[in-house]
């Protein structure tokens, strides 16, 4: 009986096979049903209209098939829409094999000769694909019955004289043809059924094999998790002794040499522990058992521990290690402190490893969402070897090391960054990388966290320690001489560590080495808090905890029992919470963590806080340096955007200059060469002047510099379809940075500048990078860029138009209007006559009162106009409509050399 049940379980379809069946049903239904009904209706129309075979029965047949088509369509839709395929599919099949296919075949004038019997093969194929076992046999049997029945009826009607078309002399040949045709149908149908069934059987066996392999892999993963958990426990126990007793040594007033050695031991021990955590966490991640433990933590204390751990590694390589903390960072946040430490340690440790000389810096900023939530942004920057663009996609792959040939001398497991990525994703955060090969990298981690204490760290007067390898003076956070604590652990060294770490708190501590001894103590004495190890011989910590809670006559039924264990495997925290422990601490444990846990579970009246929280905070952050807060998003653009310098500065828009090349040299657009001087130079010498946009390297250097001021950059670029555009280079350069986005505006000059202003306003409002980009993309179609050109001499000089064209337009007094359309410069219209007349017509047409023009700002960007010209233009504008602000802006030299004097444009936006 059991064997039969196991066989049924083995043959049952798993979810993947069921999903595959559902997909096949969808595909086959979509293919077979429309073709089948189309064939029927087309054939019937042919009979009715061409052959004149109309009759009452034929019309009735058509109506029946229309009903069937509608019904099967509805049933198919319901099966797919409401996920009822297993229940509805048999109904559809009954209709198909009992009514539809027989009706289609019966429609034929000569069943076997017409080939309509092939629909039985299509029906068989449908049945084989959709059904298994009994249902398959049932429906195939029904189909076979119908085939024999229709053949038999046809045979009888033809060969017994029921068919008026039969001829006696052709009886034997016709009979042979009918038998041959029907035999071929049965053979072909049987072959199709056999081949498809065999193929599906092979596929099912393959899927079962894959399922078995997956089960074996799951079993191996579980065994691996048990191994890593056991290994972690065994290694954590001696590390707890090393780190704990070493911390006690650091508290003592020993010689500088002993303190320095102890600090080195402490740092090495924590790095060893960090490596163990990485290996264990990789096991958790692969098995999907990684969990977060959210709790309040002190930001200053966490950062202090991280820096103290990694400072020595930086010092060993003669690297400068700096830390900047934003003054508005909350003193206390709610998050998984251990995982955040792990993320930062991994990234900073990598930065130190891959930096041969220079510096490594950590900056922490706070972007508050509301009163309760904040995005904490951690930026780690180094001056190391950087990362190749093609290597960045593999950066977070486990066991994969980029540029391995060059980095083979650098130690490491290749796990660190893959774990970082998984942890950041688990926390709902984001990690991005900006890197220039051979120049350095910046990793930016954003993690949303809940604010526990609204008080900010503030602008403390913080000074760096001269030597963090020396002992830092220990401050116990509280004293509780009347408190009683019991520590239960089967390892004597662990008992010694706990006792020494808590000695300065003046708590009365009792230690026992087994669960049985613990029960004896709790029967005789009361303890406020019990620290309990988990894995102990004879009686483990969980069993002991339950016995203490239920001990008849026991003194500690209501005492706080805290798991203090080296068991850090997957689900440990949930296990201890489920079993009823009051809290959970993982070995190796620091004195501060042990003190904080104990203080939180002692009655408030027993605890006397020592020292000032402010003093402790300042001391813990004494390595930090002041920092100007980075902007969440910075807007950048090019000098060809033709923005007034003071406006760009006011809006916080940073400018990348284009270059102008003359026979005298190469000059920065706007800063080293100005418009009027360049035009005079060209007029006098008739010299060719080239404008050059920044190349990829220049963009990369510019972006790297700007990331010192912001976490994200949105670069507003000139249209990529303009000759000599810097947009392609900007986009290629942005690939080296995860936090740099480039927008192809499809405009130039102040049209591009208007979009930069829009982006800058959104950045000031606190909009995110993606929100800014979406809005700017939307506003591109609302931006209008056009220029009226006095003549084409300068365009001819720069070989943009033929000299003949330039002379012709000048002689005919033609004034072309250049307009941006879909990113390209084209001639929008042409005006004839004097300059003043052409200007008037241009202004009147562009500033059409019927258009929904945004009246907030209008740019008049010009080349080589006099004050009188500008006054005339303003009067004409004021006569048509008023603007809140009209900005008269000289076009940049890079724009001016292509237009020449006497050119100006009206650039504005329309309202959506």
Tab-separated table of C-alpha atoms in Angstrom, residues 287-575:
chain	number	residue	atom	x	y	z
A	287	UNK	CA	19.871	29.067	1.344
A	288	UNK	CA	17.528	32.082	1.552
A	289	UNK	CA	17.758	32.204	5.349
A	290	UNK	CA	19.314	35.624	5.781
A	291	UNK	CA	17.311	37.662	8.293
A	292	UNK	CA	17.574	41.180	9.678
A	293	UNK	CA	17.477	42.028	13.367
A	294	UNK	CA	16.179	45.569	13.769
A	295	UNK	CA	16.940	47.367	17.015
A	296	UNK	CA	17.994	50.856	18.197
A	297	UNK	CA	21.738	51.519	18.038
A	298	UNK	CA	24.108	54.418	18.711
A	299	UNK	CA	25.514	55.735	15.430
A	300	UNK	CA	28.580	57.264	17.090
A	301	UNK	CA	29.519	54.071	18.883
A	302	UNK	CA	29.128	51.971	15.739
A	303	UNK	CA	31.240	54.288	13.591
A	304	UNK	CA	33.901	54.524	16.294
A	305	UNK	CA	34.258	50.740	16.437
A	306	UNK	CA	34.536	50.474	12.651
A	307	UNK	CA	37.215	53.136	12.399
A	308	UNK	CA	39.226	51.743	15.288
A	309	UNK	CA	39.178	48.348	13.622
A	310	UNK	CA	40.328	49.564	10.199
A	311	UNK	CA	42.593	52.475	11.088
A	312	UNK	CA	45.508	50.171	11.815
A	313	UNK	CA	45.221	48.488	8.413
A	314	UNK	CA	45.341	51.888	6.722
A	315	UNK	CA	48.264	52.945	8.902
A	316	UNK	CA	50.222	49.801	7.949
A	317	UNK	CA	50.026	50.918	4.285
A	318	UNK	CA	50.790	54.589	5.100
A	319	UNK	CA	47.343	55.622	3.852
A	320	UNK	CA	45.478	58.658	5.117
A	321	UNK	CA	42.158	57.564	6.610
A	322	UNK	CA	39.573	60.309	7.133
A	323	UNK	CA	35.974	60.274	8.283
A	324	UNK	CA	33.353	62.986	7.785
A	325	UNK	CA	30.030	62.866	9.606
A	326	UNK	CA	27.154	65.187	8.719
A	327	UNK	CA	26.054	67.248	11.745
A	328	UNK	CA	22.389	66.321	11.240
A	329	UNK	CA	23.017	62.572	11.568
A	330	UNK	CA	20.658	61.282	14.315
A	331	UNK	CA	22.330	60.007	17.465
A	332	UNK	CA	20.223	56.838	17.467
A	333	UNK	CA	18.713	54.888	14.584
A	334	UNK	CA	16.751	51.660	14.279
A	335	UNK	CA	18.370	49.126	11.987
A	336	UNK	CA	20.472	45.972	11.902
A	337	UNK	CA	23.652	47.402	13.400
A	338	UNK	CA	25.668	44.225	12.887
A	339	UNK	CA	24.810	44.086	9.160
A	340	UNK	CA	25.500	47.783	8.629
A	341	UNK	CA	28.895	47.298	10.310
A	342	UNK	CA	29.512	44.351	8.020
A	343	UNK	CA	28.670	46.378	4.913
A	344	UNK	CA	30.961	49.261	5.855
A	345	UNK	CA	33.822	47.039	7.006
A	346	UNK	CA	33.734	45.059	3.763
A	347	UNK	CA	33.814	48.139	1.546
A	348	UNK	CA	36.391	50.081	3.580
A	349	UNK	CA	38.575	47.000	3.906
A	350	UNK	CA	38.434	46.552	0.122
A	351	UNK	CA	39.333	50.220	-0.393
A	352	UNK	CA	42.383	49.821	1.839
A	353	UNK	CA	43.428	46.572	0.140
A	354	UNK	CA	43.281	48.019	-3.374
A	355	UNK	CA	44.889	51.382	-2.568
A	356	UNK	CA	48.688	51.439	-2.713
A	357	UNK	CA	49.103	55.111	-1.849
A	358	UNK	CA	46.980	58.130	-1.134
A	359	UNK	CA	43.887	58.049	1.015
A	360	UNK	CA	40.650	56.318	1.946
A	361	UNK	CA	37.733	58.376	3.231
A	362	UNK	CA	34.342	57.592	4.714
A	363	UNK	CA	31.529	60.134	4.759
A	364	UNK	CA	28.120	59.711	6.358
A	365	UNK	CA	25.129	61.875	5.515
A	366	UNK	CA	21.469	61.931	6.421
A	367	UNK	CA	18.657	62.618	3.959
A	368	UNK	CA	15.483	62.824	6.039
A	369	UNK	CA	12.293	61.613	4.373
A	370	UNK	CA	10.065	62.652	7.258
A	371	UNK	CA	10.156	62.814	11.045
A	372	UNK	CA	10.438	59.050	11.389
A	373	UNK	CA	12.465	57.872	8.383
A	374	UNK	CA	15.809	58.860	6.903
A	375	UNK	CA	18.099	57.702	4.128
A	376	UNK	CA	21.574	57.264	5.589
A	377	UNK	CA	24.169	57.651	2.853
A	378	UNK	CA	27.627	56.122	3.372
A	379	UNK	CA	30.281	57.111	0.811
A	380	UNK	CA	33.658	55.342	0.723
A	381	UNK	CA	36.232	56.937	-1.578
A	382	UNK	CA	39.755	55.753	-2.311
A	383	UNK	CA	42.638	56.771	-4.562
A	384	UNK	CA	43.410	53.187	-5.519
A	385	UNK	CA	43.664	51.373	-8.814
A	386	UNK	CA	40.007	51.841	-9.753
A	387	UNK	CA	37.820	49.445	-11.679
A	388	UNK	CA	37.587	48.897	-15.420
A	389	UNK	CA	34.201	49.711	-16.949
A	390	UNK	CA	33.805	46.191	-18.279
A	391	UNK	CA	34.461	44.752	-14.800
A	392	UNK	CA	31.814	46.749	-12.935
A	393	UNK	CA	28.901	44.380	-13.869
A	394	UNK	CA	30.808	41.501	-12.170
A	395	UNK	CA	31.752	43.469	-9.083
A	396	UNK	CA	29.082	41.956	-6.845
A	397	UNK	CA	29.465	38.350	-8.042
A	398	UNK	CA	30.460	35.846	-5.358
A	399	UNK	CA	33.971	34.367	-5.638
A	400	UNK	CA	34.666	36.595	-8.671
A	401	UNK	CA	37.602	39.005	-8.492
A	402	UNK	CA	37.907	41.618	-11.202
A	403	UNK	CA	41.241	42.258	-12.944
A	404	UNK	CA	42.521	39.075	-11.294
A	405	UNK	CA	45.897	39.015	-13.029
A	406	UNK	CA	46.753	42.446	-11.635
A	407	UNK	CA	45.226	41.768	-8.208
A	408	UNK	CA	46.473	38.214	-7.613
A	409	UNK	CA	48.825	39.397	-4.850
A	410	UNK	CA	45.943	40.924	-2.866
A	411	UNK	CA	44.414	38.660	-0.227
A	412	UNK	CA	40.688	38.014	0.009
A	413	UNK	CA	37.935	35.452	-0.534
A	414	UNK	CA	35.948	37.305	-3.185
A	415	UNK	CA	32.850	37.155	-0.969
A	416	UNK	CA	32.812	40.643	0.523
A	417	UNK	CA	31.059	42.739	-2.107
A	418	UNK	CA	28.567	40.031	-3.072
A	419	UNK	CA	27.476	39.863	0.571
A	420	UNK	CA	27.328	43.663	0.713
A	421	UNK	CA	24.991	43.751	-2.301
A	422	UNK	CA	22.712	41.094	-0.817
A	423	UNK	CA	22.549	42.853	2.556
A	424	UNK	CA	21.869	46.264	1.041
A	425	UNK	CA	19.072	44.808	-1.105
A	426	UNK	CA	17.641	43.034	1.950
A	427	UNK	CA	17.512	46.364	3.787
A	428	UNK	CA	15.697	48.029	0.891
A	429	UNK	CA	18.737	50.159	0.102
A	430	UNK	CA	20.912	50.800	-2.917
A	431	UNK	CA	24.624	50.521	-3.651
A	432	UNK	CA	26.297	52.309	-6.543
A	433	UNK	CA	29.863	52.482	-7.802
A	434	UNK	CA	31.718	55.334	-9.459
A	435	UNK	CA	35.193	54.489	-10.651
A	436	UNK	CA	37.889	55.704	-13.010
A	437	UNK	CA	40.463	53.039	-13.783
A	438	UNK	CA	43.884	53.789	-12.236
A	439	UNK	CA	42.481	56.836	-10.386
A	440	UNK	CA	40.191	55.449	-7.699
A	441	UNK	CA	36.660	54.465	-6.794
A	442	UNK	CA	33.691	55.653	-4.770
A	443	UNK	CA	31.117	53.270	-3.327
A	444	UNK	CA	27.860	54.895	-2.217
A	445	UNK	CA	25.478	52.943	0.011
A	446	UNK	CA	22.006	54.275	0.792
A	447	UNK	CA	20.073	52.507	3.549
A	448	UNK	CA	16.635	53.649	4.765
A	449	UNK	CA	16.428	53.549	8.568
A	450	UNK	CA	13.931	54.588	11.203
A	451	UNK	CA	14.943	57.410	13.532
A	452	UNK	CA	14.898	56.378	17.192
A	453	UNK	CA	16.247	59.617	18.676
A	454	UNK	CA	15.680	62.913	16.848
A	455	UNK	CA	18.701	64.561	18.525
A	456	UNK	CA	21.439	65.189	15.963
A	457	UNK	CA	25.121	64.559	16.522
A	458	UNK	CA	25.674	68.233	15.764
A	459	UNK	CA	28.763	70.201	14.776
A	460	UNK	CA	31.056	68.835	17.459
A	461	UNK	CA	34.563	70.170	17.863
A	462	UNK	CA	36.152	66.875	16.982
A	463	UNK	CA	39.849	66.142	16.835
A	464	UNK	CA	41.579	63.109	15.458
A	465	UNK	CA	43.490	60.748	17.706
A	466	UNK	CA	47.215	60.954	17.107
A	467	UNK	CA	47.501	57.200	17.417
A	468	UNK	CA	44.456	54.977	17.537
A	469	UNK	CA	46.641	51.960	18.169
A	470	UNK	CA	47.103	53.211	21.721
A	471	UNK	CA	44.658	52.395	24.504
A	472	UNK	CA	41.450	54.369	24.625
A	473	UNK	CA	40.344	55.082	28.175
A	474	UNK	CA	37.483	52.812	29.209
A	475	UNK	CA	34.261	54.321	30.600
A	476	UNK	CA	31.739	51.979	32.174
A	477	UNK	CA	28.277	53.220	31.287
A	478	UNK	CA	26.670	52.311	34.628
A	479	UNK	CA	27.196	50.834	38.071
A	480	UNK	CA	24.791	48.460	39.845
A	481	UNK	CA	26.332	47.092	43.059
A	482	UNK	CA	23.033	45.589	44.235
A	483	UNK	CA	22.339	43.719	41.004
A	484	UNK	CA	22.875	39.949	40.826
A	485	UNK	CA	23.818	38.181	37.611
A	486	UNK	CA	24.277	34.486	36.822
A	487	UNK	CA	26.434	33.400	33.852
A	488	UNK	CA	26.035	29.815	32.588
A	489	UNK	CA	28.631	28.413	30.154
A	490	UNK	CA	30.465	25.097	29.850
A	491	UNK	CA	33.735	26.851	28.820
A	492	UNK	CA	35.737	28.292	31.703
A	493	UNK	CA	37.395	30.915	29.483
A	494	UNK	CA	33.988	32.317	28.481
A	495	UNK	CA	32.969	32.604	32.129
A	496	UNK	CA	36.189	34.451	32.860
A	497	UNK	CA	35.642	36.860	29.938
A	498	UNK	CA	32.096	37.725	31.012
A	499	UNK	CA	33.144	38.274	34.598
A	500	UNK	CA	36.072	40.543	33.707
A	501	UNK	CA	34.130	42.563	31.092
A	502	UNK	CA	31.442	43.383	33.664
A	503	UNK	CA	33.760	43.875	36.623
A	504	UNK	CA	33.766	47.699	36.444
A	505	UNK	CA	29.970	47.816	36.719
A	506	UNK	CA	30.279	46.431	40.311
A	507	UNK	CA	27.550	43.887	39.567
A	508	UNK	CA	27.556	40.729	41.705
A	509	UNK	CA	28.391	37.932	39.259
A	510	UNK	CA	28.043	34.183	39.813
A	511	UNK	CA	29.342	31.706	37.217
A	512	UNK	CA	28.468	28.033	36.724
A	513	UNK	CA	29.656	25.537	34.102
A	514	UNK	CA	26.501	23.490	33.433
A	515	UNK	CA	22.739	23.638	33.292
A	516	UNK	CA	22.414	21.307	36.306
A	517	UNK	CA	24.537	23.617	38.461
A	518	UNK	CA	22.495	26.592	37.204
A	519	UNK	CA	19.289	24.930	38.449
A	520	UNK	CA	20.856	24.427	41.857
A	521	UNK	CA	21.803	28.105	42.037
A	522	UNK	CA	18.371	29.370	40.901
A	523	UNK	CA	16.702	27.146	43.508
A	524	UNK	CA	18.736	28.792	46.263
A	525	UNK	CA	19.280	32.370	45.002
A	526	UNK	CA	17.545	35.136	43.101
A	527	UNK	CA	19.286	36.658	40.065
A	528	UNK	CA	18.043	39.708	38.185
A	529	UNK	CA	19.605	38.575	34.883
A	530	UNK	CA	20.884	35.203	33.661
A	531	UNK	CA	23.271	34.905	30.676
A	532	UNK	CA	22.815	31.414	29.242
A	533	UNK	CA	24.991	29.537	26.746
A	534	UNK	CA	23.085	27.329	24.308
A	535	UNK	CA	25.167	24.313	23.302
A	536	UNK	CA	26.242	22.617	26.529
A	537	UNK	CA	26.631	18.866	27.300
A	538	UNK	CA	23.958	16.901	29.182
A	539	UNK	CA	21.538	19.831	29.373
A	540	UNK	CA	21.553	22.581	26.759
A	541	UNK	CA	20.673	26.212	27.387
A	542	UNK	CA	17.130	26.002	25.978
A	543	UNK	CA	16.195	23.075	28.224
A	544	UNK	CA	17.813	24.778	31.189
A	545	UNK	CA	15.914	28.029	30.507
A	546	UNK	CA	12.561	26.222	30.422
A	547	UNK	CA	13.335	24.383	33.656
A	548	UNK	CA	14.286	27.654	35.373
A	549	UNK	CA	11.036	29.271	34.211
A	550	UNK	CA	8.992	26.304	35.498
A	551	UNK	CA	11.140	25.369	38.505
A	552	UNK	CA	8.952	24.493	41.503
A	553	UNK	CA	10.202	26.600	44.393
A	554	UNK	CA	12.724	28.320	42.116
A	555	UNK	CA	13.766	31.913	42.752
A	556	UNK	CA	14.201	33.027	39.114
A	557	UNK	CA	10.926	32.206	37.340
A	558	UNK	CA	10.513	35.847	36.310
A	559	UNK	CA	14.188	36.739	35.811
A	560	UNK	CA	15.445	37.933	32.417
A	561	UNK	CA	17.284	35.104	30.649
A	562	UNK	CA	19.545	36.162	27.785
A	563	UNK	CA	21.077	33.729	25.290
A	564	UNK	CA	24.831	34.386	25.180
A	565	UNK	CA	26.049	31.920	22.596
A	566	UNK	CA	28.409	31.265	19.712
A	567	UNK	CA	25.515	29.743	17.749
A	568	UNK	CA	25.071	32.319	14.965
A	569	UNK	CA	23.543	30.033	12.370
A	570	UNK	CA	20.498	30.780	10.207
A	571	UNK	CA	17.370	31.349	12.262
A	572	UNK	CA	19.164	31.524	15.612
A	573	UNK	CA	17.559	34.805	16.640
A	574	UNK	CA	14.089	33.492	15.747
A	575	UNK	CA	14.813	30.247	17.622
